[in-house]
């Protein structure tokens, strides 16, 4: 199979917002406890945070982490997680049918974010609570001092405000599974009122209103239109979520979920435009894709706990998907989609970061390791910063269950002007044919290949485990050639690659 790509220096999509490589951590399963926090772990620091996990996170250069949920936030009282640890209450978490010890709260999370060099993105509870919760939490987190909540923060050991800029107005409020679920009008009004109150405190906050939990929701895409009609002038982003699944083990179909993602983004971008036009507004609202990942491997094993047949355990293993090589391809395609849609998708968060549908796994008292999907996320986050190129791609295509005209060769290109490099991220969706890809770099001075990484495996189901942590890992590629503004590379069947050229 042959494919060709034209990359022209003047044909660009957008400057990519670095925050598109963000992540998410929820009080769910072992994400926090035994994930980032395990005071008895041999690598734990003075705050009880695991050093081995912090290292894997730091290596990813995660720009932002959303916290504390997720479904968890919709019945969460943030006040439970402040003050002396021994006084913090254990609560029942209705979302995941577990107990929450509150040993980690906003202070511990903020300190951890500083350790791993990331920014916080906080969600307020608009399920069981409302405007008051939001304004009080905001005052606690961002006000310098001299008021009830800011002084309480100071008394709890943190003198400086954290100055968190990004705030989510609830989570998945369209979902009937959500504590305090609302219809679009009800939620839209509450979100607008909450946003107004938060902006009275600080006009410069970046506020994110809930869009749909997925594009199969009955209320989609009217939900977006109605919610934006209430909130358009008060928010900066609308949040979307999507999880990718393949229980039938139909790889070709599974991989067309990237087309479904693209359509979802396109539809919501159009809805944003429609509401903007209706309102004769001058401001822009963008997409914050703050939950995305493959999620299905753990569904069966989680039923017992989620259906309430295990009591209320604290931090049990939940949503612990063990990712395989096939998921590398899917995650590569998702990230390529975000790069190509960087004109409208400004923030995105892989869900989640540790143990819970996550690129990083841990064992209690044992090792932490990179799951298969860690690598495409790593390559995009480290080398995908810059300007997205509007590539002209000529590739054979196929039709699948979730979308038609899926290119067998899927590619995104990022030009980094400061470093004079282009990074190409390529996926071959063909299961039996290799793809010879010719890339024509127009308007760029002739380049040389400076890095070439390949991920491929004979077994789509191969995974990394505590005992075999590198079964699926990138290896240095051979054979990518750059000559006189032309780059050529061969993609083996079902493979992911990154090729970087100096231009
Ligand atoms: O990330 C797991 C869960 O998925 C989140 O809590 C929720 O927002 C979504 O349904």
Coordinates of C-alpha atoms and ligand atoms in Angstrom, one line a residue:
X1 CA 0.0 0.0 0.0
X2 CA 1.2 3.5 -0.8
X3 CA 0.3 6.8 0.7
X4 CA 1.5 10.4 0.2
X5 CA 1.4 13.5 2.4
X6 CA 2.1 17.1 1.6
X7 CA 3.2 19.3 4.5
X8 CA 3.4 23.0 3.5
X9 CA 4.9 25.5 5.9
X10 CA 2.1 28.0 5.2
X11 CA -0.8 25.6 5.6
X12 CA -1.4 25.4 9.3
X13 CA -4.4 24.6 11.4
X14 CA -3.6 26.3 14.7
X15 CA -1.0 26.7 17.4
X16 CA -1.6 23.7 19.7
X17 CA -2.5 24.6 23.2
X18 CA -0.1 22.6 25.4
X19 CA -3.0 21.8 27.7
X20 CA -4.3 19.4 25.1
X21 CA -1.9 16.9 26.7
X22 CA -3.5 17.1 30.1
X23 CA -4.7 14.3 32.4
X24 CA -7.3 13.5 35.0
X25 CA -7.1 12.1 38.6
X26 CA -10.3 11.2 40.5
X27 CA -10.9 9.8 43.9
X28 CA -11.8 6.5 42.4
X29 CA -10.4 3.0 43.0
X30 CA -6.6 3.2 43.4
X31 CA -5.9 6.4 41.5
X32 CA -5.2 8.5 44.6
X33 CA -4.6 5.8 47.3
X34 CA -1.9 3.3 46.2
X35 CA -1.6 5.4 43.0
X36 CA -0.1 8.8 43.7
X37 CA -0.3 8.4 47.5
X38 CA 1.1 5.5 49.5
X39 CA 2.9 6.6 52.7
X40 CA 4.4 3.2 53.4
X41 CA 5.8 2.7 49.9
X42 CA 9.6 2.5 49.8
X43 CA 9.7 5.5 47.3
X44 CA 7.3 7.7 49.3
X45 CA 8.4 11.3 50.0
X46 CA 7.7 13.2 53.2
X47 CA 4.1 13.8 52.2
X48 CA 3.5 10.1 51.5
X49 CA 3.6 10.5 47.7
X50 CA 5.1 7.8 45.6
X51 CA 8.4 8.8 44.0
X52 CA 8.3 6.2 41.3
X53 CA 4.8 7.3 40.1
X54 CA 5.9 11.0 40.3
X55 CA 8.9 10.2 38.1
X56 CA 6.7 8.5 35.4
X57 CA 4.3 11.4 35.5
X58 CA 7.0 14.0 35.4
X59 CA 8.5 12.3 32.3
X60 CA 5.2 12.9 30.5
X61 CA 5.4 16.6 31.1
X62 CA 1.7 16.7 31.9
X63 CA 0.6 20.4 31.6
X64 CA -2.6 20.1 33.7
X65 CA -4.4 17.6 35.9
X66 CA -8.2 17.7 36.4
X67 CA -9.3 16.9 40.0
X68 CA -11.1 15.5 42.1
X69 CA -13.7 14.0 39.7
X70 CA -15.5 12.8 37.7
X71 CA -18.6 11.3 39.1
X72 CA -17.0 11.5 42.6
X73 CA -17.2 15.3 42.6
X74 CA -21.0 15.4 42.4
X75 CA -21.4 14.4 46.0
X76 CA -18.1 15.6 47.3
X77 CA -17.7 18.0 50.2
X78 CA -14.2 19.5 49.7
X79 CA -14.1 20.6 53.4
X80 CA -13.8 16.9 54.3
X81 CA -10.3 16.9 52.9
X82 CA -8.8 19.8 54.8
X83 CA -7.4 20.2 58.3
X84 CA -5.6 17.6 60.4
X85 CA -5.7 14.2 58.8
X86 CA -6.8 12.4 61.9
X87 CA -9.9 14.6 62.1
X88 CA -11.1 14.0 58.5
X89 CA -14.3 12.0 58.2
X90 CA -14.7 8.8 56.2
X91 CA -17.6 9.2 53.8
X92 CA -19.5 7.0 51.5
X93 CA -18.8 7.7 47.9
X94 CA -22.1 7.0 46.1
X95 CA -20.6 7.2 42.6
X96 CA -18.3 4.2 43.0
X97 CA -19.9 2.5 46.0
X98 CA -16.8 2.8 48.1
X99 CA -15.5 4.6 51.2
X100 CA -13.5 7.8 51.0
X101 CA -11.0 8.4 53.9
X102 CA -10.2 12.0 52.8
X103 CA -6.5 11.4 53.7
X104 CA -5.8 13.3 50.4
X105 CA -7.5 16.6 49.8
X106 CA -6.8 19.8 48.1
X107 CA -3.6 20.6 50.0
X108 CA -2.0 17.2 49.3
X109 CA -3.1 17.3 45.7
X110 CA -1.7 20.8 45.2
X111 CA 1.6 19.8 46.7
X112 CA 1.8 16.8 44.5
X113 CA 1.0 19.0 41.4
X114 CA 4.0 21.2 42.4
X115 CA 6.2 18.1 42.7
X116 CA 5.3 16.8 39.2
X117 CA 5.3 20.3 37.7
X118 CA 1.7 20.5 36.6
X119 CA -1.2 22.9 36.9
X120 CA -4.4 22.1 38.7
X121 CA -7.8 22.2 37.0
X122 CA -10.5 21.9 39.7
X123 CA -14.1 20.8 39.5
X124 CA -16.8 22.1 41.7
X125 CA -19.8 20.1 42.9
X126 CA -22.9 21.1 41.0
X127 CA -24.6 17.7 41.8
X128 CA -25.5 17.7 45.5
X129 CA -24.3 21.3 46.0
X130 CA -24.3 24.6 44.0
X131 CA -23.2 28.2 43.9
X132 CA -22.2 28.4 47.6
X133 CA -19.9 25.4 47.3
X134 CA -18.3 26.9 44.3
X135 CA -17.7 30.4 45.7
X136 CA -16.4 29.0 49.0
X137 CA -14.1 26.6 47.5
X138 CA -12.8 29.2 45.1
X139 CA -12.2 31.6 48.0
X140 CA -10.3 28.9 49.9
X141 CA -8.1 28.1 46.9
X142 CA -7.5 31.5 45.4
X143 CA -8.0 34.3 47.9
X144 CA -4.8 35.6 49.5
X145 CA -6.2 36.1 53.0
X146 CA -8.4 38.2 55.3
X147 CA -11.6 36.3 54.7
X148 CA -13.2 33.3 56.4
X149 CA -12.1 30.6 53.8
X150 CA -8.8 32.1 52.9
X151 CA -7.8 32.4 56.5
X152 CA -8.9 28.8 57.0
X153 CA -6.5 27.7 54.3
X154 CA -3.7 29.7 56.0
X155 CA -4.5 28.1 59.3
X156 CA -4.3 24.7 57.5
X157 CA -0.7 25.5 56.6
X158 CA -0.8 27.1 53.2
X159 CA -0.1 30.9 53.2
X160 CA -0.1 31.6 49.5
X161 CA -3.2 31.1 47.4
X162 CA -2.9 28.5 44.6
X163 CA -4.4 30.8 42.0
X164 CA -6.1 28.0 40.0
X165 CA -7.3 29.4 36.7
X166 CA -9.3 26.4 35.2
X167 CA -12.6 25.4 36.9
X168 CA -15.1 22.8 35.8
X169 CA -18.7 23.6 36.5
X170 CA -19.7 20.1 37.7
X171 CA -19.2 16.8 35.8
X172 CA -21.4 14.9 33.3
X173 CA -24.5 16.5 34.5
X174 CA -26.4 15.0 31.5
X175 CA -25.9 11.5 32.9
X176 CA -28.8 9.9 34.9
X177 CA -26.0 8.1 36.9
X178 CA -24.8 11.4 38.2
X179 CA -25.7 12.4 41.8
X180 CA -27.9 15.5 41.2
X181 CA -28.3 14.9 37.5
X182 CA -30.3 17.7 35.8
X183 CA -31.9 18.4 32.5
X184 CA -30.1 20.9 30.1
X185 CA -32.2 23.9 31.1
X186 CA -31.9 23.2 34.8
X187 CA -28.1 22.6 34.6
X188 CA -27.6 25.5 32.1
X189 CA -29.2 28.0 34.6
X190 CA -27.2 26.6 37.5
X191 CA -24.0 26.7 35.6
X192 CA -24.6 30.3 34.4
X193 CA -25.3 31.4 38.0
X194 CA -22.3 29.6 39.3
X195 CA -20.1 31.1 36.6
X196 CA -21.4 34.6 37.3
X197 CA -20.6 34.3 41.0
X198 CA -17.1 32.9 40.3
X199 CA -16.4 35.7 37.8
X200 CA -17.5 38.3 40.4
X201 CA -14.6 37.0 42.4
X202 CA -12.2 36.9 39.4
X203 CA -13.0 37.8 35.8
X204 CA -9.9 36.1 34.5
X205 CA -10.9 32.5 35.5
X206 CA -11.3 30.0 32.7
X207 CA -14.6 28.3 33.2
X208 CA -15.7 25.0 31.7
X209 CA -19.3 24.0 31.4
X210 CA -20.4 20.4 31.0
X211 CA -21.2 19.1 27.5
X212 CA -22.3 15.6 26.8
X213 CA -20.9 12.5 28.5
X214 CA -20.7 10.9 25.1
X215 CA -22.2 11.4 21.6
X216 CA -24.6 8.4 22.2
X217 CA -26.5 10.3 24.9
X218 CA -30.2 10.8 23.9
X219 CA -29.9 14.5 24.8
X220 CA -26.9 15.0 22.5
X221 CA -26.4 17.5 20.8
X222 CA -29.3 19.5 22.0
X223 CA -27.7 19.4 25.4
X224 CA -24.8 21.5 24.1
X225 CA -27.1 24.0 22.4
X226 CA -29.4 24.5 25.4
X227 CA -26.6 24.6 28.0
X228 CA -24.6 27.1 25.8
X229 CA -27.7 29.3 25.3
X230 CA -27.7 29.8 29.1
X231 CA -24.0 30.1 29.6
X232 CA -22.3 31.3 26.4
X233 CA -21.4 34.7 27.7
X234 CA -20.0 33.3 31.0
X235 CA -17.9 30.3 30.1
X236 CA -14.8 29.7 28.0
X237 CA -15.0 26.0 27.2
X238 CA -17.5 23.2 26.9
X239 CA -16.4 19.9 28.2
X240 CA -16.8 16.6 26.2
X241 CA -16.1 13.0 27.2
X242 CA -15.6 9.9 25.1
X243 CA -14.5 6.4 25.9
X244 CA -13.4 3.9 23.3
X245 CA -14.2 0.2 23.5
X246 CA -13.8 -3.1 21.6
X247 CA -15.3 -6.0 23.5
X248 CA -16.1 -7.8 20.2
X249 CA -12.4 -7.7 19.3
X250 CA -13.0 -6.2 15.9
X251 CA -9.9 -4.2 15.4
X252 CA -10.7 -2.5 12.1
X253 CA -14.1 -1.4 13.4
X254 CA -12.7 -0.3 16.8
X255 CA -10.1 1.9 15.1
X256 CA -12.9 3.8 13.3
X257 CA -14.0 5.2 16.6
X258 CA -11.5 7.9 15.8
X259 CA -13.9 9.0 12.9
X260 CA -16.7 9.1 15.5
X261 CA -14.6 11.3 17.7
X262 CA -13.9 13.6 14.8
X263 CA -17.6 13.9 14.0
X264 CA -18.4 14.6 17.7
X265 CA -15.9 17.4 17.7
X266 CA -17.2 18.8 14.4
X267 CA -20.8 18.7 15.6
X268 CA -20.1 20.5 18.9
X269 CA -17.9 23.1 17.1
X270 CA -20.9 23.8 14.8
X271 CA -23.2 24.1 17.8
X272 CA -20.9 26.5 19.4
X273 CA -20.9 28.6 16.2
X274 CA -24.7 28.4 16.0
X275 CA -25.1 29.7 19.6
X276 CA -22.5 32.4 19.0
X277 CA -24.4 33.6 15.9
X278 CA -27.8 33.5 17.7
X279 CA -26.4 35.6 20.4
X280 CA -24.5 38.0 18.1
X281 CA -21.6 37.3 20.4
X282 CA -18.1 38.4 19.8
X283 CA -16.5 35.9 22.2
X284 CA -15.4 32.4 21.4
X285 CA -16.0 29.2 23.3
X286 CA -13.7 26.2 22.8
X287 CA -13.8 22.5 23.5
X288 CA -12.2 21.0 26.6
X289 CA -12.1 17.3 26.0
X290 CA -11.5 16.5 29.7
X291 CA -12.1 12.8 29.7
X292 CA -10.9 10.4 27.0
X293 CA -9.4 7.0 26.8
X294 CA -10.0 3.3 26.0
X295 CA -12.2 1.8 28.6
X296 CA -13.8 -1.6 28.5
X297 CA -11.2 -4.3 29.6
X298 CA -12.2 -4.0 33.3
X299 CA -16.0 -3.6 32.9
X300 CA -16.9 -7.3 33.8
X301 CA -14.6 -7.5 36.8
X302 CA -15.9 -4.2 38.3
X303 CA -19.6 -5.2 38.3
X304 CA -19.5 -6.7 41.8
X305 CA -18.3 -3.6 43.5
X306 CA -20.3 -1.1 41.3
X307 CA -23.5 -3.1 41.9
X308 CA -22.9 -2.8 45.6
X309 CA -22.2 -6.4 46.3
X310 CA -18.9 -5.8 48.1
X311 CA -20.0 -3.4 50.8
X312 CA -18.1 0.0 50.8
X313 CA -14.4 -0.9 50.4
X314 CA -11.8 1.9 50.5
X315 CA -9.7 2.3 47.4
X316 CA -10.4 -1.2 45.8
X317 CA -9.1 -2.0 42.4
X318 CA -11.6 -0.4 40.0
X319 CA -11.5 0.4 36.3
X320 CA -8.0 -1.2 36.1
X321 CA -7.9 -1.7 32.4
X322 CA -4.8 -3.6 31.3
X323 CA -4.0 -2.0 28.0
X324 CA -2.7 -4.0 25.0
X325 CA -0.9 -3.2 21.8
X326 CA -4.2 -2.5 19.9
X327 CA -4.9 0.3 22.4
X328 CA -1.6 2.0 21.4
X329 CA -3.1 2.4 17.9
X330 CA -6.4 3.8 19.2
X331 CA -4.6 6.3 21.5
X332 CA -2.4 7.3 18.7
X333 CA -5.4 8.0 16.5
X334 CA -7.2 9.9 19.3
X335 CA -4.2 12.2 19.8
X336 CA -3.8 12.7 16.0
X337 CA -7.5 13.8 16.0
X338 CA -6.9 16.3 18.8
X339 CA -3.8 17.7 16.9
X340 CA -5.9 18.1 13.7
X341 CA -8.7 19.7 15.7
X342 CA -6.4 22.0 17.7
X343 CA -8.3 25.0 16.3
X344 CA -11.3 24.1 18.6
X345 CA -10.0 21.6 21.1
X346 CA -7.8 23.6 23.4
X347 CA -7.7 21.4 26.5
X348 CA -7.9 17.6 26.8
X349 CA -7.3 15.2 29.6
X350 CA -6.5 11.5 29.3
X351 CA -8.7 9.7 31.8
X352 CA -7.1 8.9 34.0
X353 CA -3.5 9.1 35.0
X354 CA -2.7 6.3 37.5
X355 CA -4.3 2.8 38.0
X356 CA -7.8 3.9 36.9
X357 CA -8.0 3.5 33.1
X358 CA -4.5 4.9 33.1
X359 CA -1.2 4.9 31.3
X360 CA 0.6 4.2 34.7
X361 CA 0.0 1.2 36.9
X362 CA 1.2 0.4 40.4
X363 CA 1.3 -2.5 42.8
X364 CA 0.8 -1.8 46.5
X365 CA 4.3 -1.8 48.0
X366 CA 5.7 -2.8 44.6
X367 CA 6.6 -1.3 41.3
X368 CA 5.0 1.3 39.1
X369 CA 5.2 0.8 35.3
X370 CA 4.2 2.3 32.0
X371 CA 1.2 0.6 30.3
X372 CA 1.3 0.3 26.5
X373 CA -0.7 3.5 26.0
X374 CA 1.9 5.5 28.0
X375 CA 4.1 5.7 24.9
X376 CA 1.8 7.4 22.3
X377 CA 0.7 9.8 25.0
X378 CA 4.4 10.4 25.9
X379 CA 5.5 11.1 22.3
X380 CA 2.6 13.5 21.6
X381 CA 3.1 15.3 24.9
X382 CA 6.8 15.7 24.6
X383 CA 7.2 16.2 20.8
X384 CA 3.7 17.4 19.8
X385 CA 4.0 21.0 20.9
X386 CA 4.0 23.7 18.3
X387 CA 1.7 24.4 15.3
X388 CA -0.5 21.7 13.8
X389 CA 0.1 21.4 10.0
X390 CA -2.8 21.1 7.7
X391 CA -1.5 18.0 5.9
X392 CA -2.9 16.9 2.6
X393 CA -3.1 13.1 2.9
X394 CA -3.6 10.7 0.1
X395 CA -4.2 7.2 1.5
X396 CA -6.4 4.2 0.7
X397 CA -9.4 4.2 3.0
X398 CA -12.0 1.8 4.5
X399 CA -15.5 2.0 5.9
X400 CA -16.1 0.8 9.5
X401 CA -18.8 0.5 12.1
X402 CA -18.1 3.9 13.6
X403 CA -17.1 5.9 10.5
X404 CA -16.5 5.8 6.8
X405 CA -13.5 6.8 4.7
X406 CA -11.0 6.0 7.5
X407 CA -7.6 6.5 6.1
X408 CA -5.4 3.3 6.5
X409 CA -2.6 5.8 7.1
X410 CA -3.5 8.3 9.7
X411 CA -1.1 11.1 10.3
X412 CA -0.7 14.4 12.1
X413 CA 2.2 16.8 11.8
X414 CA 3.5 19.4 14.3
X415 CA 5.9 22.2 13.4
X416 CA 7.9 23.5 16.2
X417 CA 9.3 26.8 15.0
X418 CA 11.6 27.4 18.1
X419 CA 13.3 24.0 17.5
X420 CA 13.0 24.0 13.7
X421 CA 11.5 20.5 13.8
X422 CA 8.5 18.7 12.4
X423 CA 7.1 15.7 14.3
X424 CA 4.9 13.3 12.4
X425 CA 2.8 10.8 14.3
X426 CA 1.6 8.0 12.1
X427 CA -0.7 5.0 12.5
X428 CA -1.1 2.2 10.0
X429 CA -4.7 0.9 10.4
X430 CA -4.1 -1.9 7.9
X431 CA -3.7 -5.3 9.6
X432 CA -1.9 -7.1 6.8
X433 CA -0.3 -4.5 4.5
X434 CA 2.7 -2.3 5.2
X435 CA 2.4 1.3 4.0
X436 CA 5.1 3.1 2.1
X437 CA 4.5 6.8 2.9
X438 CA 6.1 9.7 1.0
X439 CA 6.0 13.0 2.7
X440 CA 6.7 16.1 0.7
X441 CA 7.9 18.9 2.9
X442 CA 7.1 22.1 1.0
X443 CA 8.4 25.5 2.1
X444 CA 10.8 23.9 4.6
X445 CA 14.5 23.9 4.0
X446 CA 15.6 20.3 3.5
X447 CA 15.7 18.3 6.7
X448 CA 17.3 15.3 8.3
X449 CA 15.7 12.6 10.4
X450 CA 16.5 13.3 14.1
X451 CA 14.3 10.7 15.8
X452 CA 12.3 7.7 14.6
X453 CA 10.3 5.6 17.1
X454 CA 8.3 2.5 16.1
X455 CA 5.7 0.5 18.0
X456 CA 4.5 -2.7 16.5
X457 CA 3.8 -6.2 17.9
X458 CA 2.8 -9.6 16.5
X459 CA 0.1 -9.9 19.1
X460 CA -2.5 -7.1 19.3
X461 CA -3.4 -8.3 22.8
X462 CA 0.2 -8.1 24.2
X463 CA 0.4 -6.0 27.4
X464 CA 2.8 -4.8 30.0
X465 CA 2.6 -6.2 33.5
X466 CA 4.5 -5.8 36.8
X467 CA 6.6 -8.8 35.8
X468 CA 7.1 -7.9 32.1
X469 CA 7.0 -4.2 32.0
X470 CA 8.4 -3.7 28.5
X471 CA 6.6 -6.3 26.4
X472 CA 5.1 -3.5 24.4
X473 CA 7.5 -0.6 24.1
X474 CA 8.9 1.7 21.4
X475 CA 12.0 0.8 19.6
X476 CA 14.3 2.9 17.4
X477 CA 13.1 2.9 13.9
X478 CA 15.2 2.3 10.9
X479 CA 14.8 3.3 7.3
X480 CA 13.1 6.7 7.5
X481 CA 14.9 8.8 5.0
X482 CA 14.9 12.6 4.4
X483 CA 16.4 13.9 1.2
X484 CA 15.9 17.3 -0.5
X485 CA 12.6 18.1 1.3
X486 CA 11.2 14.6 0.8
X487 CA 10.7 12.2 3.7
X488 CA 9.9 8.5 3.2
X489 CA 8.9 6.0 5.8
X490 CA 7.5 2.5 5.8
X491 CA 4.8 1.6 8.3
X492 CA 4.4 -2.1 9.1
X493 CA 0.9 -3.5 9.4
X494 CA -0.8 -2.3 12.6
X495 CA 1.9 0.1 13.7
X496 CA 2.4 3.4 15.4
X497 CA 5.4 5.6 14.6
X498 CA 6.9 9.0 15.4
X499 CA 9.3 10.5 12.9
X500 CA 11.0 13.8 13.6
X501 CA 12.8 15.9 11.1
X502 CA 15.0 19.0 11.5
X503 CA 14.0 21.6 9.0
Ligands
LIG1 O1 -13.3 8.4 34.4 C1 -14.2 7.6 34.9 C2 -15.6 8.2 35.0 O2 -16.1 8.3 33.6 C3 -15.7 9.6 35.5 O3 -15.9 9.6 36.9 C4 -17.0 10.1 34.8 O4 -17.0 11.5 34.6 C5 -17.1 9.3 33.6 O5 -18.3 8.7 33.4

